[in-house]
XYZ file of C-alpha atoms in Angstrom:
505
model
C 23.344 -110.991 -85.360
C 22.898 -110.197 -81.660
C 26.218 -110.496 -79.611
C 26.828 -113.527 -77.798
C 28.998 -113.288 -75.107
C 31.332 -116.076 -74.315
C 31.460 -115.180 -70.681
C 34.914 -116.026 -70.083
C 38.124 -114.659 -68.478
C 41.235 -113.841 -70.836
C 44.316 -114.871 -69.162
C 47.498 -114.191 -70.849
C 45.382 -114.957 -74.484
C 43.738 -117.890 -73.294
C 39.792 -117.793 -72.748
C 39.786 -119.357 -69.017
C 35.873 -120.281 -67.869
C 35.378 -121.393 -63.815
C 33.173 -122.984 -61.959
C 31.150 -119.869 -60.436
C 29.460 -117.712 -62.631
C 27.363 -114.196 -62.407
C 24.516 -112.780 -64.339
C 24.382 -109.606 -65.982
C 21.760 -106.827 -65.214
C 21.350 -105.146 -68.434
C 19.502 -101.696 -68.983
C 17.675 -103.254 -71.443
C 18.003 -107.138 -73.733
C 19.356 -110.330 -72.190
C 21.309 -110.712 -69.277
C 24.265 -113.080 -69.976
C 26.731 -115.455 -67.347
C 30.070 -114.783 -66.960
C 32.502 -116.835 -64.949
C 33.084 -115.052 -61.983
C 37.010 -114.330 -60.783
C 38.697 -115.760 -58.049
C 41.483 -114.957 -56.120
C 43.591 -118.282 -57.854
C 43.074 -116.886 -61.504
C 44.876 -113.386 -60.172
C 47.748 -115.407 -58.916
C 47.813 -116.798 -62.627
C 47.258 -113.465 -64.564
C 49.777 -111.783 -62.422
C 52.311 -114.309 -62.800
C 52.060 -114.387 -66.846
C 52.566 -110.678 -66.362
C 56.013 -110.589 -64.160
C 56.870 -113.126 -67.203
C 56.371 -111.373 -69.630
C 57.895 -107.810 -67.602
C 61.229 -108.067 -69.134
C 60.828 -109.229 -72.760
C 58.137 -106.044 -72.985
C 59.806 -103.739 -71.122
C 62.879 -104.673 -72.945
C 60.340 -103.804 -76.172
C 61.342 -100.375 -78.534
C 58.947 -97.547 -78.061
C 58.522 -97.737 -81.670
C 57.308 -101.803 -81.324
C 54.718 -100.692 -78.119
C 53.592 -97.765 -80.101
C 52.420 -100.249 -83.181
C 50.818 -102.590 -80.123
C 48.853 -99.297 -79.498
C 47.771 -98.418 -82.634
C 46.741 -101.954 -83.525
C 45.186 -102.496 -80.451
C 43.130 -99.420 -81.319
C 42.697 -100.769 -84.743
C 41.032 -103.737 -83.541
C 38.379 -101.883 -81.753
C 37.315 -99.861 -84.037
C 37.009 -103.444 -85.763
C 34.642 -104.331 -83.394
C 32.864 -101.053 -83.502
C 29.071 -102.179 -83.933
C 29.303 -105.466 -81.302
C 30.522 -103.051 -78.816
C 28.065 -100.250 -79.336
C 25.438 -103.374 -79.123
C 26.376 -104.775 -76.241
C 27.376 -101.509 -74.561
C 24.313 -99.833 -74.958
C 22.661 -103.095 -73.513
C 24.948 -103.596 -70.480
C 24.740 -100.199 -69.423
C 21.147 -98.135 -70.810
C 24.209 -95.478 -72.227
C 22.661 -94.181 -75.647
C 24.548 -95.242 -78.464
C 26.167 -91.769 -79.733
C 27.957 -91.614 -76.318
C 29.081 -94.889 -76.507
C 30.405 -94.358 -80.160
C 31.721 -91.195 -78.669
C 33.495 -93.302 -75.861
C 34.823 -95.388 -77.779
C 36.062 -93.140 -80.311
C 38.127 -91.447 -76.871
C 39.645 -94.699 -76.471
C 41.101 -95.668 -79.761
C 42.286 -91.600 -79.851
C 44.010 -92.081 -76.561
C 45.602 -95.294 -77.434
C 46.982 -93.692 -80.178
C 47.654 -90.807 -78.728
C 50.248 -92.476 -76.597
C 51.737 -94.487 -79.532
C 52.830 -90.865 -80.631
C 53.762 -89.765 -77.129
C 56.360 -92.589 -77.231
C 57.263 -92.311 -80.471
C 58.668 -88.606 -79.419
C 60.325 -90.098 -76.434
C 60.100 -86.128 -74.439
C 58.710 -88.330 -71.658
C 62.007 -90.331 -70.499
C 62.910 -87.074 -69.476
C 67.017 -88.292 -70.621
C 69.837 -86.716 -68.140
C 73.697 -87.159 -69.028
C 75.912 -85.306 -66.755
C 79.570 -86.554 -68.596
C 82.674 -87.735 -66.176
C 84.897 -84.851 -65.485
C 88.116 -87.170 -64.837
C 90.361 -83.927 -63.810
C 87.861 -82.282 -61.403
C 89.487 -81.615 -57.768
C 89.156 -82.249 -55.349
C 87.465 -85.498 -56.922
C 86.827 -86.510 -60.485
C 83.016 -86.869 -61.291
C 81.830 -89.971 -62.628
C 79.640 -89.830 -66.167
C 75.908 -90.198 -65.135
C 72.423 -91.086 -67.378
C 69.225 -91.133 -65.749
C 66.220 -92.276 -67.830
C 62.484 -93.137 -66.496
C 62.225 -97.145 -66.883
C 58.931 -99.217 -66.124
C 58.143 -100.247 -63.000
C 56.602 -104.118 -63.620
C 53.023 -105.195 -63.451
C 50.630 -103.009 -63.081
C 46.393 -103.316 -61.551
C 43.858 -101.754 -62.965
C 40.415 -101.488 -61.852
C 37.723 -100.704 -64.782
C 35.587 -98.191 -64.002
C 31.043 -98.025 -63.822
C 30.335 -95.358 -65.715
C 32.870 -95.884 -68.171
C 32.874 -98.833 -69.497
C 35.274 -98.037 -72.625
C 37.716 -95.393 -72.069
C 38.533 -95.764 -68.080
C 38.073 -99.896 -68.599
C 39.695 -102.725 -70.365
C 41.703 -100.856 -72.666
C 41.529 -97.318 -70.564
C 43.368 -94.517 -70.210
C 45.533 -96.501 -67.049
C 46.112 -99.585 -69.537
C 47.159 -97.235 -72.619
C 49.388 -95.610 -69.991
C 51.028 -98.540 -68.595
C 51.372 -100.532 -71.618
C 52.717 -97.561 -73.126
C 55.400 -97.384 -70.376
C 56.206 -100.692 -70.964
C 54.402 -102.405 -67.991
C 51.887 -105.511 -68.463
C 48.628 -104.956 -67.161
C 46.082 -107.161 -65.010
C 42.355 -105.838 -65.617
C 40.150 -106.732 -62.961
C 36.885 -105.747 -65.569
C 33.367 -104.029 -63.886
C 30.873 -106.805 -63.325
C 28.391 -103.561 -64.514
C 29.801 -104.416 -68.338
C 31.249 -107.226 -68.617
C 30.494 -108.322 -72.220
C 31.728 -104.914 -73.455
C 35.113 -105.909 -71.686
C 34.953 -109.373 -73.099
C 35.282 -107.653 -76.893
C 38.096 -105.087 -75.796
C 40.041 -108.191 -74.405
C 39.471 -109.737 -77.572
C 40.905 -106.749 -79.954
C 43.839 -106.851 -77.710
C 44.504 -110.463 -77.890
C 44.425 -110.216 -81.456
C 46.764 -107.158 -81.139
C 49.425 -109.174 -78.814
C 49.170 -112.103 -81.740
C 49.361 -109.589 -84.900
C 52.642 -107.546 -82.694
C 54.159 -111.036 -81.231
C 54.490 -109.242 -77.553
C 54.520 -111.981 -75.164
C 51.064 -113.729 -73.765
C 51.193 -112.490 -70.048
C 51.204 -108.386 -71.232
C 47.681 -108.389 -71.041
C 45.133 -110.518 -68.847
C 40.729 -109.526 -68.086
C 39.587 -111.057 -64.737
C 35.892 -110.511 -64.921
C 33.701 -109.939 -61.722
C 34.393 -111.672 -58.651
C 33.744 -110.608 -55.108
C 35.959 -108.207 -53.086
C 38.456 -110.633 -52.145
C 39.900 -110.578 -55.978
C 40.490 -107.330 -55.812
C 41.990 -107.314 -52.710
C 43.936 -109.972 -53.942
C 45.132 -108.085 -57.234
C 46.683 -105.245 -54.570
C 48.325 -107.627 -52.194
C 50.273 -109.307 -54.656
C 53.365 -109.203 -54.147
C 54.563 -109.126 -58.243
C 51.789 -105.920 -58.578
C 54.092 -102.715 -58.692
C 51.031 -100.456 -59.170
C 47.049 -99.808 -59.342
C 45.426 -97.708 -61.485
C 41.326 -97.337 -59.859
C 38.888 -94.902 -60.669
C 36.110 -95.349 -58.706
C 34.095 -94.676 -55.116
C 35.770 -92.933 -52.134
C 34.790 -95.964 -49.665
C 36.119 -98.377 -52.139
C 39.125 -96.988 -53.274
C 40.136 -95.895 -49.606
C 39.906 -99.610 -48.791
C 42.431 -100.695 -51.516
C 44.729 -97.507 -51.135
C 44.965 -99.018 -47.304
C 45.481 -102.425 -48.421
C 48.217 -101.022 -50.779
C 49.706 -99.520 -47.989
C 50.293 -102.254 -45.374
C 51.786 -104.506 -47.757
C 55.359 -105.535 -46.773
C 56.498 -103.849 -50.075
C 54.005 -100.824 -50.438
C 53.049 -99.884 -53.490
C 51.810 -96.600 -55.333
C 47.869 -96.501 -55.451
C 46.751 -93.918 -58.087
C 42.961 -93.893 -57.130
C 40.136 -91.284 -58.580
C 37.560 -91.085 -56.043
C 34.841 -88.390 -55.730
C 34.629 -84.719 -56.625
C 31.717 -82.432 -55.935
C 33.760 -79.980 -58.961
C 32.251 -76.383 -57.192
C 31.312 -73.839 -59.634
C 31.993 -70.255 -58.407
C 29.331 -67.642 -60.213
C 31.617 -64.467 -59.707
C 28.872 -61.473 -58.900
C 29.503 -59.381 -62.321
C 28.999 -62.808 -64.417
C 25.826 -63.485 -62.287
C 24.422 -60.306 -62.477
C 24.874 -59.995 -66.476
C 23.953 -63.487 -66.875
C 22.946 -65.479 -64.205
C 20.182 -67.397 -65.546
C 21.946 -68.457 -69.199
C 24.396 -69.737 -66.664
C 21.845 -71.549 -64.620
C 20.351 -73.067 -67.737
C 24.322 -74.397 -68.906
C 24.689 -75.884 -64.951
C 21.531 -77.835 -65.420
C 22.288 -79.092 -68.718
C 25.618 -80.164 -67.521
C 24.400 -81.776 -64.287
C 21.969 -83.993 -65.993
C 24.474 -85.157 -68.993
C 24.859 -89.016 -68.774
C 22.044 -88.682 -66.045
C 25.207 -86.779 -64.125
C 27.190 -89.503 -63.671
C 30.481 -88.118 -64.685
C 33.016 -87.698 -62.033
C 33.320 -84.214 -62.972
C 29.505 -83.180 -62.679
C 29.599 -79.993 -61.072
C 27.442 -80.729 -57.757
C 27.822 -77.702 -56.461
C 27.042 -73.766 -56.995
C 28.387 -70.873 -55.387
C 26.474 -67.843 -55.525
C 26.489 -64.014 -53.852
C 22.882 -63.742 -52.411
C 20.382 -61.431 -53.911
C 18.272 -60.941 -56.904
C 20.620 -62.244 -59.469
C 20.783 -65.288 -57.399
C 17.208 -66.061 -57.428
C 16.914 -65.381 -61.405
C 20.112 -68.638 -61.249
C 18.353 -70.388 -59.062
C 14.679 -70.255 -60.730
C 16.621 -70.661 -64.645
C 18.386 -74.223 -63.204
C 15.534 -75.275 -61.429
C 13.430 -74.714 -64.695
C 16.376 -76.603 -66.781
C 16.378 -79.336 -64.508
C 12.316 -79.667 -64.515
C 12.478 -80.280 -68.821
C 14.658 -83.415 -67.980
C 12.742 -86.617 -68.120
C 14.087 -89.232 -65.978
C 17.002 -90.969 -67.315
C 18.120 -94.787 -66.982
C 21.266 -95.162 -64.519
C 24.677 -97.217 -65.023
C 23.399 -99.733 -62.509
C 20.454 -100.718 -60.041
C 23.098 -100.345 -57.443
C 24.067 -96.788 -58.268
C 20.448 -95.838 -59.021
C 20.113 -97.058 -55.416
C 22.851 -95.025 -53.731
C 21.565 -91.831 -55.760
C 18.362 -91.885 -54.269
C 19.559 -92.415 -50.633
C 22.562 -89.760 -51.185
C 19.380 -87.536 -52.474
C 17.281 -88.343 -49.514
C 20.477 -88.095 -47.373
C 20.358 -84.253 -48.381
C 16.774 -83.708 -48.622
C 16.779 -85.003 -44.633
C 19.911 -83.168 -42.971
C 18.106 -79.890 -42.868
C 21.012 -77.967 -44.075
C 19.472 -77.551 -47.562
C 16.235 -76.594 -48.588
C 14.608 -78.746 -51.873
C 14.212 -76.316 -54.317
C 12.816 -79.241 -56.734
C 13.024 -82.870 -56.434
C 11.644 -84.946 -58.848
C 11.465 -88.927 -58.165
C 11.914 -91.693 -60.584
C 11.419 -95.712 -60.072
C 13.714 -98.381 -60.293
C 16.798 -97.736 -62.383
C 16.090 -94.647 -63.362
C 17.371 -91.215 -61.895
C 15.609 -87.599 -62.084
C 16.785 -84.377 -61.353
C 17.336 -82.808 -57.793
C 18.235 -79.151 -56.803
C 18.514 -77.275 -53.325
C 20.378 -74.575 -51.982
C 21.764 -73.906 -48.219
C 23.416 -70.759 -47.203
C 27.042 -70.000 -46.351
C 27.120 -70.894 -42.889
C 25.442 -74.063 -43.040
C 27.298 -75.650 -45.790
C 30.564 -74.706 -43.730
C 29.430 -76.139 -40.750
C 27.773 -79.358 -42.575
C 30.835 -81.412 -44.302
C 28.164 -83.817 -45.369
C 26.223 -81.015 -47.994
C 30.034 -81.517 -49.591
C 30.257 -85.426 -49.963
C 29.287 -86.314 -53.714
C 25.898 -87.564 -54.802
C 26.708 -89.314 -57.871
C 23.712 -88.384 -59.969
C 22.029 -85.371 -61.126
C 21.650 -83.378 -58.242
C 22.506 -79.731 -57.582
C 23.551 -77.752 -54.630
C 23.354 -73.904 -54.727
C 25.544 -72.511 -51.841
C 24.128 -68.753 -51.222
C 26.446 -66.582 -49.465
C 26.624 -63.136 -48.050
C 29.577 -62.044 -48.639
C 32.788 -61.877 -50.709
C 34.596 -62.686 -47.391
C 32.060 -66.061 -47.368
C 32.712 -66.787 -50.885
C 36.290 -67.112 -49.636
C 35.835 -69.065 -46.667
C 34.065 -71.346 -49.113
C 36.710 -71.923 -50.425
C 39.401 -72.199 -48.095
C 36.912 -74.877 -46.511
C 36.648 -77.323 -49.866
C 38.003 -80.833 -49.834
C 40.300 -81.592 -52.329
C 38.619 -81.802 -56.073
C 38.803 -82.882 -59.695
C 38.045 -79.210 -61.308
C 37.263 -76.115 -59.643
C 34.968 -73.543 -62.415
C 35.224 -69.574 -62.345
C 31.851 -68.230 -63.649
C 33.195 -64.594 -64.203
C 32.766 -60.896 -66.542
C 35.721 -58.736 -66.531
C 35.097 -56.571 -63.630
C 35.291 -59.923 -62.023
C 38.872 -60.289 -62.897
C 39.723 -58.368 -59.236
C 37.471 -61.150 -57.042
C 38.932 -63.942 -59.480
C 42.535 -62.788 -58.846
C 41.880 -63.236 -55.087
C 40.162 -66.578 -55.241
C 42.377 -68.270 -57.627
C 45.539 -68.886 -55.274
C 43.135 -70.796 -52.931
C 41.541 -72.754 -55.829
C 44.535 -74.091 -57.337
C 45.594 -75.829 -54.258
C 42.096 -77.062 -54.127
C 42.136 -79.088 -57.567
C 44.056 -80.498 -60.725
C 42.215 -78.618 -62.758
C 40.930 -74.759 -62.976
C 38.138 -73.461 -65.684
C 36.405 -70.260 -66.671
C 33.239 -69.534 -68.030
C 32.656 -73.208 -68.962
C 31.219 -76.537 -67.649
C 33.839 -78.949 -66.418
C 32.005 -82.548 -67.821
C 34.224 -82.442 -71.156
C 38.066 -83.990 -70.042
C 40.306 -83.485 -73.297
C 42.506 -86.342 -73.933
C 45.615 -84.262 -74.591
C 49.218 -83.168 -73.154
C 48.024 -80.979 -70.918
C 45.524 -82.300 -69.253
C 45.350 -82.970 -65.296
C 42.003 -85.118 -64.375
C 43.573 -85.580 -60.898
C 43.384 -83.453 -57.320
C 44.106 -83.340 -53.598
C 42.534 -86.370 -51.941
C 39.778 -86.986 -51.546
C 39.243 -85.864 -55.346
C 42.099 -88.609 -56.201
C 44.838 -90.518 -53.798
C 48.267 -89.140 -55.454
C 47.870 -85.445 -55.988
C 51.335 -85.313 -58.114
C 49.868 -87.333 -60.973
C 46.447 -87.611 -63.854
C 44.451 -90.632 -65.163
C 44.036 -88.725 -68.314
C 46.246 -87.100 -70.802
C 49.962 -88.125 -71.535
C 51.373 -87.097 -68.646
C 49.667 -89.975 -66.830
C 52.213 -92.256 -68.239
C 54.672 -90.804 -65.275
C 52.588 -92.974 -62.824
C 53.737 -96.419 -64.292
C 57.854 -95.183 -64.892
C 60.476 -94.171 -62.435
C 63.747 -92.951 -62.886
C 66.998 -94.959 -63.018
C 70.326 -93.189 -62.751
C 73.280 -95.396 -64.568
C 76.881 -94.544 -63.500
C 79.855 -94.924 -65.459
C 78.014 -97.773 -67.411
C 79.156 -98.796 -70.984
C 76.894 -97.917 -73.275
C 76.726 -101.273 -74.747
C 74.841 -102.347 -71.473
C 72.170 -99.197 -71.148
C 69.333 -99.446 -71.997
C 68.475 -98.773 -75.740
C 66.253 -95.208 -74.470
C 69.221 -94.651 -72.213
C 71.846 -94.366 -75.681
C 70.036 -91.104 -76.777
């Protein structure tokens, strides 16, 4: 049977309605109501959550890894409404979604065995020294401990793995820190059945009601309201620049500021080395177009950008992408609102005359087609708005003269999500010489690859220097991530009947 949405808000496991609702705009199938949020029902969610802070913070790592792994269980439970609905809500094709979703019950698991291991407390014991002159030293332990409630803002273009039960929830429950979801009004009915398989995961675990509370939709004052609270100890957001500027602000002036981990925008600048061009410029070109028009390039690690050595080999590039990007039919976009912003961010381009249209192929309505151009050197450096984002797939090729351009290039970059080498072994020289300027340039450095895959592993960093995210110290994906929602507590001469049970190690 079709899904039915309920259209309610789950507040510390109760299904709350209201009296203001929204409609959905699905991709395709019926558009459902929802009640919409309000800045009342955040005072309530976040309230259940400081309630519940110290009963599930007081929680063994071995009872929040089983909430993890059931809370994962129960989605995959739910496997075909969400794929349903999903697909519906968003015009996502139903292998990525079942991909998605796959990411999100791996990741929630994934941190069940993180804790499990307990490396990330990151346990110090310095022992007294009673007879040490010209003072004795005291005995010290310093563990990380969780920090309280915690915000978290789902995300547009995912609506699985950086939403309801995301890779900021899975990190801060994992910590041991309830969690507030403020859902995307883009998918709301998806969110509605990940609340549900975690309501049914707080019952089956008997973790108190207030861990865990979906606020679906309202208007900007809710979210502003979820950052000024004053029981909110962090936000989690992943998102657009504007937007998340405006919160990390808000977070900022309160009277207690707080710790706004925000993932804004990335252009992710791919730099074709000349050796790697030369050899094989155009089965490069042909990967860059593939990857810019995956998910109709709205991944925030779409590689918007190209940086070429002018010549030959960078007209056989530029003629292989543009002829990858022209077999691309025009694909259906998250939302009429970011279909919108696409085509004005393309026209944006198109009309600075910095960058000349190499091919630009228009689409109606919600729907998105390719875009490539290319500007040289000096105009991109003297044009910071050729390196804003277009969310969307559209390419820039960046032609310059020089290897001393190709380094100005990159001295000049904004902070950003991934930075991609494109290089052949007598590259390794000009690669050597770039790659101190890169890695203070983003979280996360490639080779000979396309940076839209983010492994959901140890040692990932899907982070950068602002603008690419707000807190260049810490990820959004990946186990370290968890660091975000801990901090560390040093305990002095304290018995070890009173420290905490991860303190005892």
């Amino acid at each position: 049977m079709p899904v039915a949405p309920h259209g309610k808000h789950l507040i510390a496991s109760e299904w709350l309605s209201g009296s203001k609702t929204f409609e959905t705009s699905p991709a395709h199938g019926p558009a459902h109501r929802f009640a919409m949020g309000t800045v009342e029902l955040v005072d309530v969610a976040v309230k259940a959550a400081e309630a519940a802070f110290e009963k599930y913070a007081g929680s063994s790592r071995e009872e929040r890894a089983r909430f993890l792994d059931t809370i994962a269980d129960e989605i995959e439970a739910r496997a075909a409404d969400i794929t349903e609905i999903g697909t519906q809500e968003t015009g996502l094709p139903a292998a990525r979604l079942e991909g998605e979703r796959g990411r999100t019950s791996g990741q929630l698991r994934l941190f069940a065995a993180h804790i499990r291991k307990g490396d990330y407390l990151d346990r110090r014991h310095d022992v007294a020294l009673p007879d040490r002159r010209p003072a004795p030293r005291p005995e010290l332990v310093m563990v990380q401990r969780p920090i309280g409630p915690v915000a978290v803002f789902g995300a547009s273009n995912f609506p699985l793995a950086f939403s309801t039960a995301g890779g900021d929830t899975a990190a801060a429950l994992a910590a041991g820190c309830p969690v507030v979801v403020k859902g995307h009004e883009a998918h709301p009915g998806t969110g509605e059945i990940v609340a549900e398989a975690i309501r049914v995961a707080i019952e089956k675990c008997g973790m108190p009601a207030g861990v865990f509370s979906l606020i679906q939709g309202g208007d900007r004052s809710v979210g502003q309201a979820l950052v000024q609270h004053p029981l909110i100890k962090a936000v989690g957001f992943t998102g657009s620049l504007a937007g998340g500027r405006a919160l990390f602000d808000l977070c900022a002036a309160r009277p207690e500021p707080i710790p706004f981990f925000g993932e804004l925008g990335s252009v992710n600048p791919m730099f074709v080395l000349p050796r790697a061009l030369e050899a094989r410029g155009e089965e490069i070109g042909r990967g860059w177009a593939a990857s810019l028009t995956m998910g109709a390039g709205q991944f925030c690690t779409n590689p918007g950008i190209a940086i070429v050595v002018d010549g030959n080999a960078a007209d056989r590039f530029v003629d292989a992408a543009a002829d990858g990007l022209k077999q691309v039919e025009a694909q259906i976009m998250l939302t009429d609102g970011i279909a919108k912003a696409f085509n004005a961010g393309r026209d944006q381009v198109a009309q600075s005359g910095a960058a000349r249209p190499v091919m630009v192929a228009k689409a109606e309505g919600r729907n998105a087609s390719p875009a490539l151009f290319e500007t040289t050197a000096t105009e991109f450096l003297a044009n910071p708005q050729l390196h804003h984002e277009v969310f969307g797939p559209l390419g820039l090729v960046v032609r310059a003269s020089s290897a001393e351009e190709v380094e100005a290039i990159a001295r000049a970059l904004e902070g950003q999500l991934t930075v991609t080498l494109h290089l052949d072994e007598n590259d390794v020289a000009a690669a050597k010489a770039l790659r101190p300027v890169l890695e203070r340039k983003a979280g996360r450095l490639l080779v000979n690859g396309f940076p839209t895959g983010v492994e959901v592993v140890d040692s990932m960093v899907h982070g950068g220097p602002y603008p690419a995210s707000t807190n260049f110290g810490a990820t959004s994906v990946g186990t370290l991530s968890i660091r975000r929602f801990l901090r560390p507590v040093c305990y002095q001469n304290m018995p070890a009947a009173l420290l905490p049970e991860d303190a005892r190690g």
